[in-house]
C-alpha cells in the first residue's frame, strides 16, 4: 500500500469532493520497533480508509509536526505550533480557492494540541473544519477491536499503534515489539519534563498485545465513526 494518494486532477474533477481530509502525523521516536514516521503512516492509513468509504479528497500528509515532548531523541524533528497553524491555514485557503471549503484534520499524534485551536478559529461563522479521530472515537475503536489496554496506559508505540501498522503497513513493524512493553505510570509533568522522564525505551504502552486483526478492527470502527463528522459539517 502507498502512504500517498495517487489520484489525478481528472479524478478530482470527476468526484467533485466538498470535503478534504488532511493527515497530520509527526516525525518522532517510537521505540525500537516502530519507525519515526509511525504517526504519519497511521494518519495516512486512516485517511485512505475514509477516502474509500466516503466522497472526500485525501491529501498528502503533514509529516513533521509538534513533537517537542520527545526532546532530543535521535531522529525526532519538530516544528513550532505557530508553523503548523500557518501551514494548515494556508492549505485550507488553497483548497477553498479550488472550491473545497471544508477540511477534516486526521490527526495521529497527541502532541498536536494546536489543531483544536485551528479548528475553533475556522468554525467561527459556520462549520468548516473538524479534528478526527477524537478521544471518544479512539475509545470506541479500542472497545470494538477488543484491545487489552486503555488510551492512557497505551500512550505511545503500544498496542493500538502497533496493531494498526501490523494491518495497514506490516513492513514498518520491526521484530522485538513482543518484548517492548513499558508501563509509564502517572505522568503529571509530561509537558515539563518530556517523555524521557517516564521511559528509557521510548515506549509507553503494551505492543506485545498487538495483532493485525485488532488493527483492522480499529480502522473499521474509525471509518464508521467518521460519518458523524460529515454530519457536523453538514455534508452527510
PDB file of C-alpha atoms in Angstrom:
ATOM      1  CA  UNK A   1       0.000   0.000   0.000  1.00  0.00           C
ATOM      2  CA  UNK A   2       1.115   3.544  -0.704  1.00  0.00           C
ATOM      3  CA  UNK A   3       1.135   6.174   2.011  1.00  0.00           C
ATOM      4  CA  UNK A   4       0.450   8.860  -0.585  1.00  0.00           C
ATOM      5  CA  UNK A   5      -2.696   9.332  -2.679  1.00  0.00           C
ATOM      6  CA  UNK A   6      -2.090   8.717  -6.385  1.00  0.00           C
ATOM      7  CA  UNK A   7      -5.222  10.279  -7.844  1.00  0.00           C
ATOM      8  CA  UNK A   8      -5.030  12.649 -10.805  1.00  0.00           C
ATOM      9  CA  UNK A   9      -6.601  16.035 -11.364  1.00  0.00           C
ATOM     10  CA  UNK A  10      -9.089  14.301 -13.667  1.00  0.00           C
ATOM     11  CA  UNK A  11     -10.135  12.034 -10.809  1.00  0.00           C
ATOM     12  CA  UNK A  12     -10.787  15.039  -8.599  1.00  0.00           C
ATOM     13  CA  UNK A  13     -12.764  16.771 -11.338  1.00  0.00           C
ATOM     14  CA  UNK A  14     -14.962  13.704 -11.723  1.00  0.00           C
ATOM     15  CA  UNK A  15     -15.503  13.287  -7.998  1.00  0.00           C
ATOM     16  CA  UNK A  16     -16.150  16.955  -7.203  1.00  0.00           C
ATOM     17  CA  UNK A  17     -15.434  16.477  -3.483  1.00  0.00           C
ATOM     18  CA  UNK A  18     -16.754  19.010  -0.989  1.00  0.00           C
ATOM     19  CA  UNK A  19     -14.593  17.825   1.931  1.00  0.00           C
ATOM     20  CA  UNK A  20     -10.840  17.201   2.097  1.00  0.00           C
ATOM     21  CA  UNK A  21      -9.115  15.026   4.674  1.00  0.00           C
ATOM     22  CA  UNK A  22      -5.629  16.137   5.673  1.00  0.00           C
ATOM     23  CA  UNK A  23      -3.468  13.574   7.515  1.00  0.00           C
ATOM     24  CA  UNK A  24      -1.346  15.161  10.236  1.00  0.00           C
ATOM     25  CA  UNK A  25       1.385  12.994  11.709  1.00  0.00           C
ATOM     26  CA  UNK A  26       4.813  13.546  13.198  1.00  0.00           C
ATOM     27  CA  UNK A  27       8.448  12.530  12.824  1.00  0.00           C
ATOM     28  CA  UNK A  28       9.397  11.223  16.235  1.00  0.00           C
ATOM     29  CA  UNK A  29      10.847   8.251  18.048  1.00  0.00           C
ATOM     30  CA  UNK A  30       8.576   5.247  18.565  1.00  0.00           C
ATOM     31  CA  UNK A  31      10.888   2.908  20.405  1.00  0.00           C
ATOM     32  CA  UNK A  32      12.971   0.330  18.601  1.00  0.00           C
ATOM     33  CA  UNK A  33      10.168  -1.494  16.805  1.00  0.00           C
ATOM     34  CA  UNK A  34       8.287   1.321  15.040  1.00  0.00           C
ATOM     35  CA  UNK A  35       9.681   3.941  12.644  1.00  0.00           C
ATOM     36  CA  UNK A  36       9.888   7.690  13.072  1.00  0.00           C
ATOM     37  CA  UNK A  37       7.053   8.037  10.542  1.00  0.00           C
ATOM     38  CA  UNK A  38       4.633   5.975  12.667  1.00  0.00           C
ATOM     39  CA  UNK A  39       2.093   8.730  13.336  1.00  0.00           C
ATOM     40  CA  UNK A  40       2.192   9.867   9.727  1.00  0.00           C
ATOM     41  CA  UNK A  41       1.704   6.314   8.462  1.00  0.00           C
ATOM     42  CA  UNK A  42      -1.272   5.831  10.786  1.00  0.00           C
ATOM     43  CA  UNK A  43      -2.862   9.130   9.757  1.00  0.00           C
ATOM     44  CA  UNK A  44      -2.439   8.133   6.114  1.00  0.00           C
ATOM     45  CA  UNK A  45      -3.926   4.693   6.735  1.00  0.00           C
ATOM     46  CA  UNK A  46      -6.988   6.283   8.327  1.00  0.00           C
ATOM     47  CA  UNK A  47      -7.335   8.826   5.509  1.00  0.00           C
ATOM     48  CA  UNK A  48      -7.021   6.053   2.935  1.00  0.00           C
ATOM     49  CA  UNK A  49      -9.896   4.141   4.555  1.00  0.00           C
ATOM     50  CA  UNK A  50     -12.022   7.290   4.705  1.00  0.00           C
ATOM     51  CA  UNK A  51     -11.446   8.089   1.036  1.00  0.00           C
ATOM     52  CA  UNK A  52     -12.557   4.584   0.086  1.00  0.00           C
ATOM     53  CA  UNK A  53     -15.748   4.841   2.152  1.00  0.00           C
ATOM     54  CA  UNK A  54     -16.794   8.485   1.644  1.00  0.00           C
ATOM     55  CA  UNK A  55     -16.690  11.095  -1.164  1.00  0.00           C
ATOM     56  CA  UNK A  56     -13.758  13.018   0.324  1.00  0.00           C
ATOM     57  CA  UNK A  57     -10.453  14.180  -1.117  1.00  0.00           C
ATOM     58  CA  UNK A  58      -7.473  12.534   0.613  1.00  0.00           C
ATOM     59  CA  UNK A  59      -4.498  14.886   0.723  1.00  0.00           C
ATOM     60  CA  UNK A  60      -0.825  14.004   1.223  1.00  0.00           C
ATOM     61  CA  UNK A  61       0.253  14.211   4.862  1.00  0.00           C
ATOM     62  CA  UNK A  62       1.937  16.793   7.015  1.00  0.00           C
ATOM     63  CA  UNK A  63       4.868  14.651   8.123  1.00  0.00           C
ATOM     64  CA  UNK A  64       6.597  16.843  10.722  1.00  0.00           C
ATOM     65  CA  UNK A  65       4.594  18.482  13.489  1.00  0.00           C
ATOM     66  CA  UNK A  66       4.798  19.251  17.221  1.00  0.00           C
ATOM     67  CA  UNK A  67       6.908  16.559  18.916  1.00  0.00           C
ATOM     68  CA  UNK A  68       8.708  18.669  21.478  1.00  0.00           C
ATOM     69  CA  UNK A  69       7.871  16.300  24.341  1.00  0.00           C
ATOM     70  CA  UNK A  70      10.255  13.827  22.686  1.00  0.00           C
ATOM     71  CA  UNK A  71      13.060  16.319  23.123  1.00  0.00           C
ATOM     72  CA  UNK A  72      16.377  15.340  21.585  1.00  0.00           C
ATOM     73  CA  UNK A  73      15.654  11.660  20.976  1.00  0.00           C
ATOM     74  CA  UNK A  74      17.727  10.727  17.899  1.00  0.00           C
ATOM     75  CA  UNK A  75      15.827  11.327  14.677  1.00  0.00           C
ATOM     76  CA  UNK A  76      12.957  13.303  16.175  1.00  0.00           C
ATOM     77  CA  UNK A  77      12.203  16.555  14.341  1.00  0.00           C
ATOM     78  CA  UNK A  78       9.626  19.177  15.333  1.00  0.00           C
ATOM     79  CA  UNK A  79       8.132  22.385  14.037  1.00  0.00           C
ATOM     80  CA  UNK A  80       6.513  25.042  16.202  1.00  0.00           C
ATOM     81  CA  UNK A  81       2.794  25.185  16.887  1.00  0.00           C
ATOM     82  CA  UNK A  82       2.647  28.529  15.082  1.00  0.00           C
ATOM     83  CA  UNK A  83       4.244  26.991  11.977  1.00  0.00           C
ATOM     84  CA  UNK A  84       1.772  24.103  11.983  1.00  0.00           C
ATOM     85  CA  UNK A  85      -1.053  26.599  12.414  1.00  0.00           C
ATOM     86  CA  UNK A  86       0.146  28.633   9.432  1.00  0.00           C
ATOM     87  CA  UNK A  87       0.675  25.556   7.267  1.00  0.00           C
ATOM     88  CA  UNK A  88      -2.802  24.165   7.829  1.00  0.00           C
ATOM     89  CA  UNK A  89      -4.401  27.590   7.376  1.00  0.00           C
ATOM     90  CA  UNK A  90      -2.580  28.019   4.065  1.00  0.00           C
ATOM     91  CA  UNK A  91      -3.718  24.587   2.891  1.00  0.00           C
ATOM     92  CA  UNK A  92      -7.324  25.355   3.822  1.00  0.00           C
ATOM     93  CA  UNK A  93      -7.155  28.677   1.954  1.00  0.00           C
ATOM     94  CA  UNK A  94      -5.756  26.933  -1.123  1.00  0.00           C
ATOM     95  CA  UNK A  95      -8.495  24.308  -1.022  1.00  0.00           C
ATOM     96  CA  UNK A  96     -11.148  26.997  -0.732  1.00  0.00           C
ATOM     97  CA  UNK A  97      -9.791  28.692  -3.836  1.00  0.00           C
ATOM     98  CA  UNK A  98     -10.445  25.454  -5.747  1.00  0.00           C
ATOM     99  CA  UNK A  99     -13.947  25.077  -4.338  1.00  0.00           C
ATOM    100  CA  UNK A 100     -13.369  22.765  -1.367  1.00  0.00           C
ATOM    101  CA  UNK A 101     -14.422  24.730   1.694  1.00  0.00           C
ATOM    102  CA  UNK A 102     -14.386  22.034   4.375  1.00  0.00           C
ATOM    103  CA  UNK A 103     -11.453  20.113   5.850  1.00  0.00           C
ATOM    104  CA  UNK A 104     -11.090  17.316   8.364  1.00  0.00           C
ATOM    105  CA  UNK A 105      -7.706  17.097  10.071  1.00  0.00           C
ATOM    106  CA  UNK A 106      -6.912  13.398  10.513  1.00  0.00           C
ATOM    107  CA  UNK A 107      -4.578  13.627  13.475  1.00  0.00           C
ATOM    108  CA  UNK A 108      -2.495  10.684  14.680  1.00  0.00           C
ATOM    109  CA  UNK A 109      -0.187  12.492  17.123  1.00  0.00           C
ATOM    110  CA  UNK A 110      -1.434  13.503  20.554  1.00  0.00           C
ATOM    111  CA  UNK A 111       1.086  16.322  20.870  1.00  0.00           C
ATOM    112  CA  UNK A 112      -0.514  18.372  18.082  1.00  0.00           C
ATOM    113  CA  UNK A 113      -2.595  20.331  20.592  1.00  0.00           C
ATOM    114  CA  UNK A 114      -2.776  23.407  18.362  1.00  0.00           C
ATOM    115  CA  UNK A 115      -5.112  21.618  15.962  1.00  0.00           C
ATOM    116  CA  UNK A 116      -8.001  22.236  18.348  1.00  0.00           C
ATOM    117  CA  UNK A 117      -7.360  25.977  18.219  1.00  0.00           C
ATOM    118  CA  UNK A 118      -7.113  25.931  14.420  1.00  0.00           C
ATOM    119  CA  UNK A 119     -10.493  24.228  14.181  1.00  0.00           C
ATOM    120  CA  UNK A 120     -12.107  26.609  16.668  1.00  0.00           C
ATOM    121  CA  UNK A 121     -10.946  29.591  14.637  1.00  0.00           C
ATOM    122  CA  UNK A 122     -12.055  28.081  11.320  1.00  0.00           C
ATOM    123  CA  UNK A 123     -15.578  27.462  12.632  1.00  0.00           C
ATOM    124  CA  UNK A 124     -16.236  30.952  13.931  1.00  0.00           C
ATOM    125  CA  UNK A 125     -19.065  31.705  11.473  1.00  0.00           C
ATOM    126  CA  UNK A 126     -20.024  28.246  10.166  1.00  0.00           C
ATOM    127  CA  UNK A 127     -18.850  24.602  10.461  1.00  0.00           C
ATOM    128  CA  UNK A 128     -15.889  24.229   8.116  1.00  0.00           C
ATOM    129  CA  UNK A 129     -13.284  22.128   9.902  1.00  0.00           C
ATOM    130  CA  UNK A 130     -13.037  19.193  12.284  1.00  0.00           C
ATOM    131  CA  UNK A 131     -10.367  17.099  14.016  1.00  0.00           C
ATOM    132  CA  UNK A 132     -10.642  13.331  13.681  1.00  0.00           C
ATOM    133  CA  UNK A 133     -10.388  10.954  15.477  1.00  0.00           C
ATOM    134  CA  UNK A 134     -11.317  12.439  18.835  1.00  0.00           C
ATOM    135  CA  UNK A 135     -10.890  10.691  22.167  1.00  0.00           C
ATOM    136  CA  UNK A 136     -14.380   9.169  22.127  1.00  0.00           C
ATOM    137  CA  UNK A 137     -13.749   7.655  18.701  1.00  0.00           C
ATOM    138  CA  UNK A 138     -10.399   6.195  19.729  1.00  0.00           C
ATOM    139  CA  UNK A 139     -12.081   4.763  22.831  1.00  0.00           C
ATOM    140  CA  UNK A 140     -14.900   3.267  20.753  1.00  0.00           C
ATOM    141  CA  UNK A 141     -12.360   1.754  18.360  1.00  0.00           C
ATOM    142  CA  UNK A 142     -10.403   0.176  21.224  1.00  0.00           C
ATOM    143  CA  UNK A 143     -13.577  -1.395  22.554  1.00  0.00           C
ATOM    144  CA  UNK A 144     -14.681  -2.579  19.116  1.00  0.00           C
ATOM    145  CA  UNK A 145     -11.312  -4.218  18.450  1.00  0.00           C
ATOM    146  CA  UNK A 146     -11.068  -5.820  21.877  1.00  0.00           C
ATOM    147  CA  UNK A 147      -7.851  -4.103  22.880  1.00  0.00           C
ATOM    148  CA  UNK A 148      -6.480  -5.027  26.285  1.00  0.00           C
ATOM    149  CA  UNK A 149      -5.033  -1.617  27.152  1.00  0.00           C
ATOM    150  CA  UNK A 150      -6.590   1.816  27.609  1.00  0.00           C
ATOM    151  CA  UNK A 151      -5.565   5.063  25.948  1.00  0.00           C
ATOM    152  CA  UNK A 152      -3.697   6.465  28.961  1.00  0.00           C
ATOM    153  CA  UNK A 153      -1.568   3.411  29.703  1.00  0.00           C
ATOM    154  CA  UNK A 154      -1.060   2.688  25.995  1.00  0.00           C
ATOM    155  CA  UNK A 155       0.071   6.166  25.062  1.00  0.00           C
ATOM    156  CA  UNK A 156       2.958   5.648  22.667  1.00  0.00           C
ATOM    157  CA  UNK A 157       4.234   2.843  20.398  1.00  0.00           C
ATOM    158  CA  UNK A 158       1.923   0.424  22.176  1.00  0.00           C
ATOM    159  CA  UNK A 159      -0.920  -1.933  21.394  1.00  0.00           C
ATOM    160  CA  UNK A 160      -3.051   0.307  19.208  1.00  0.00           C
ATOM    161  CA  UNK A 161      -0.323   1.883  17.083  1.00  0.00           C
ATOM    162  CA  UNK A 162       1.482  -1.405  16.543  1.00  0.00           C
ATOM    163  CA  UNK A 163      -1.790  -3.157  15.694  1.00  0.00           C
ATOM    164  CA  UNK A 164      -2.750  -0.565  13.082  1.00  0.00           C
ATOM    165  CA  UNK A 165       0.616  -0.852  11.366  1.00  0.00           C
ATOM    166  CA  UNK A 166       0.645  -4.660  11.552  1.00  0.00           C
ATOM    167  CA  UNK A 167      -2.535  -4.499   9.486  1.00  0.00           C
ATOM    168  CA  UNK A 168      -2.035  -1.471   7.254  1.00  0.00           C
ATOM    169  CA  UNK A 169       1.752  -1.304   6.785  1.00  0.00           C
ATOM    170  CA  UNK A 170       3.281  -4.508   8.241  1.00  0.00           C
ATOM    171  CA  UNK A 171       6.683  -3.884   6.665  1.00  0.00           C
ATOM    172  CA  UNK A 172       7.114  -0.921   9.027  1.00  0.00           C
ATOM    173  CA  UNK A 173       6.968  -3.062  12.189  1.00  0.00           C
ATOM    174  CA  UNK A 174      10.312  -4.485  13.277  1.00  0.00           C
ATOM    175  CA  UNK A 175      10.870  -7.594  15.402  1.00  0.00           C
ATOM    176  CA  UNK A 176      11.000  -7.079  19.147  1.00  0.00           C
ATOM    177  CA  UNK A 177       7.626  -5.470  19.745  1.00  0.00           C
ATOM    178  CA  UNK A 178       6.566  -8.605  21.598  1.00  0.00           C
ATOM    179  CA  UNK A 179       9.001  -7.719  24.414  1.00  0.00           C
ATOM    180  CA  UNK A 180       8.832  -3.912  24.323  1.00  0.00           C
ATOM    181  CA  UNK A 181       6.071  -3.279  26.892  1.00  0.00           C
ATOM    182  CA  UNK A 182       6.611  -0.416  29.328  1.00  0.00           C
ATOM    183  CA  UNK A 183       4.263   0.978  31.973  1.00  0.00           C
ATOM    184  CA  UNK A 184       4.887   4.721  32.207  1.00  0.00           C
ATOM    185  CA  UNK A 185       2.746   5.110  35.313  1.00  0.00           C
ATOM    186  CA  UNK A 186       1.341   8.521  36.192  1.00  0.00           C
ATOM    187  CA  UNK A 187       2.911  11.300  34.142  1.00  0.00           C
ATOM    188  CA  UNK A 188       1.975  14.576  35.846  1.00  0.00           C
ATOM    189  CA  UNK A 189       4.827  16.602  34.342  1.00  0.00           C
ATOM    190  CA  UNK A 190       4.996  15.191  30.826  1.00  0.00           C
ATOM    191  CA  UNK A 191       4.797  18.663  29.290  1.00  0.00           C
ATOM    192  CA  UNK A 192       7.514  19.935  31.605  1.00  0.00           C
ATOM    193  CA  UNK A 193       9.921  17.001  31.749  1.00  0.00           C
ATOM    194  CA  UNK A 194       9.141  15.264  28.460  1.00  0.00           C
ATOM    195  CA  UNK A 195       8.935  11.580  27.599  1.00  0.00           C
ATOM    196  CA  UNK A 196      12.416  10.703  28.846  1.00  0.00           C
ATOM    197  CA  UNK A 197      11.292  11.246  32.420  1.00  0.00           C
ATOM    198  CA  UNK A 198       8.886   8.325  32.086  1.00  0.00           C
ATOM    199  CA  UNK A 199      10.504   5.879  29.667  1.00  0.00           C
ATOM    200  CA  UNK A 200      14.012   4.833  28.702  1.00  0.00           C
ATOM    201  CA  UNK A 201      12.959   2.844  25.639  1.00  0.00           C
ATOM    202  CA  UNK A 202      10.656   5.498  24.193  1.00  0.00           C
ATOM    203  CA  UNK A 203       7.667   3.193  24.613  1.00  0.00           C
ATOM    204  CA  UNK A 204       4.756   3.875  26.936  1.00  0.00           C
ATOM    205  CA  UNK A 205       2.322   1.083  26.269  1.00  0.00           C
ATOM    206  CA  UNK A 206       1.911  -2.593  25.535  1.00  0.00           C
ATOM    207  CA  UNK A 207       2.843  -3.558  21.982  1.00  0.00           C
ATOM    208  CA  UNK A 208       3.033  -7.233  22.975  1.00  0.00           C
ATOM    209  CA  UNK A 209      -0.787  -7.316  22.790  1.00  0.00           C
ATOM    210  CA  UNK A 210      -0.819  -6.046  19.199  1.00  0.00           C
ATOM    211  CA  UNK A 211      -2.259  -8.042  16.297  1.00  0.00           C
ATOM    212  CA  UNK A 212      -3.118  -7.224  12.696  1.00  0.00           C
ATOM    213  CA  UNK A 213      -6.702  -8.298  13.337  1.00  0.00           C
ATOM    214  CA  UNK A 214      -7.034  -5.670  16.074  1.00  0.00           C
ATOM    215  CA  UNK A 215      -5.612  -3.048  13.745  1.00  0.00           C
ATOM    216  CA  UNK A 216      -8.147  -3.909  11.049  1.00  0.00           C
ATOM    217  CA  UNK A 217     -10.996  -3.633  13.543  1.00  0.00           C
ATOM    218  CA  UNK A 218      -9.712  -0.305  14.870  1.00  0.00           C
ATOM    219  CA  UNK A 219      -9.698   1.180  11.364  1.00  0.00           C
ATOM    220  CA  UNK A 220     -13.153  -0.218  10.621  1.00  0.00           C
ATOM    221  CA  UNK A 221     -14.559   1.400  13.745  1.00  0.00           C
ATOM    222  CA  UNK A 222     -12.935   4.741  12.980  1.00  0.00           C
ATOM    223  CA  UNK A 223     -14.292   4.664   9.442  1.00  0.00           C
ATOM    224  CA  UNK A 224     -17.821   4.204  10.758  1.00  0.00           C
ATOM    225  CA  UNK A 225     -17.376   6.986  13.322  1.00  0.00           C
ATOM    226  CA  UNK A 226     -16.299   9.437  10.617  1.00  0.00           C
ATOM    227  CA  UNK A 227     -19.890   9.783   9.412  1.00  0.00           C
ATOM    228  CA  UNK A 228     -20.636  11.900  12.496  1.00  0.00           C
ATOM    229  CA  UNK A 229     -18.039  14.451  11.400  1.00  0.00           C
ATOM    230  CA  UNK A 230     -19.559  14.783   7.944  1.00  0.00           C
ATOM    231  CA  UNK A 231     -22.925  15.341   9.585  1.00  0.00           C
ATOM    232  CA  UNK A 232     -21.473  18.019  11.870  1.00  0.00           C
ATOM    233  CA  UNK A 233     -20.043  19.727   8.785  1.00  0.00           C
ATOM    234  CA  UNK A 234     -23.482  19.495   7.107  1.00  0.00           C
ATOM    235  CA  UNK A 235     -22.074  17.161   4.458  1.00  0.00           C
ATOM    236  CA  UNK A 236     -23.788  13.889   5.408  1.00  0.00           C
TER     237      UNK A 236
END
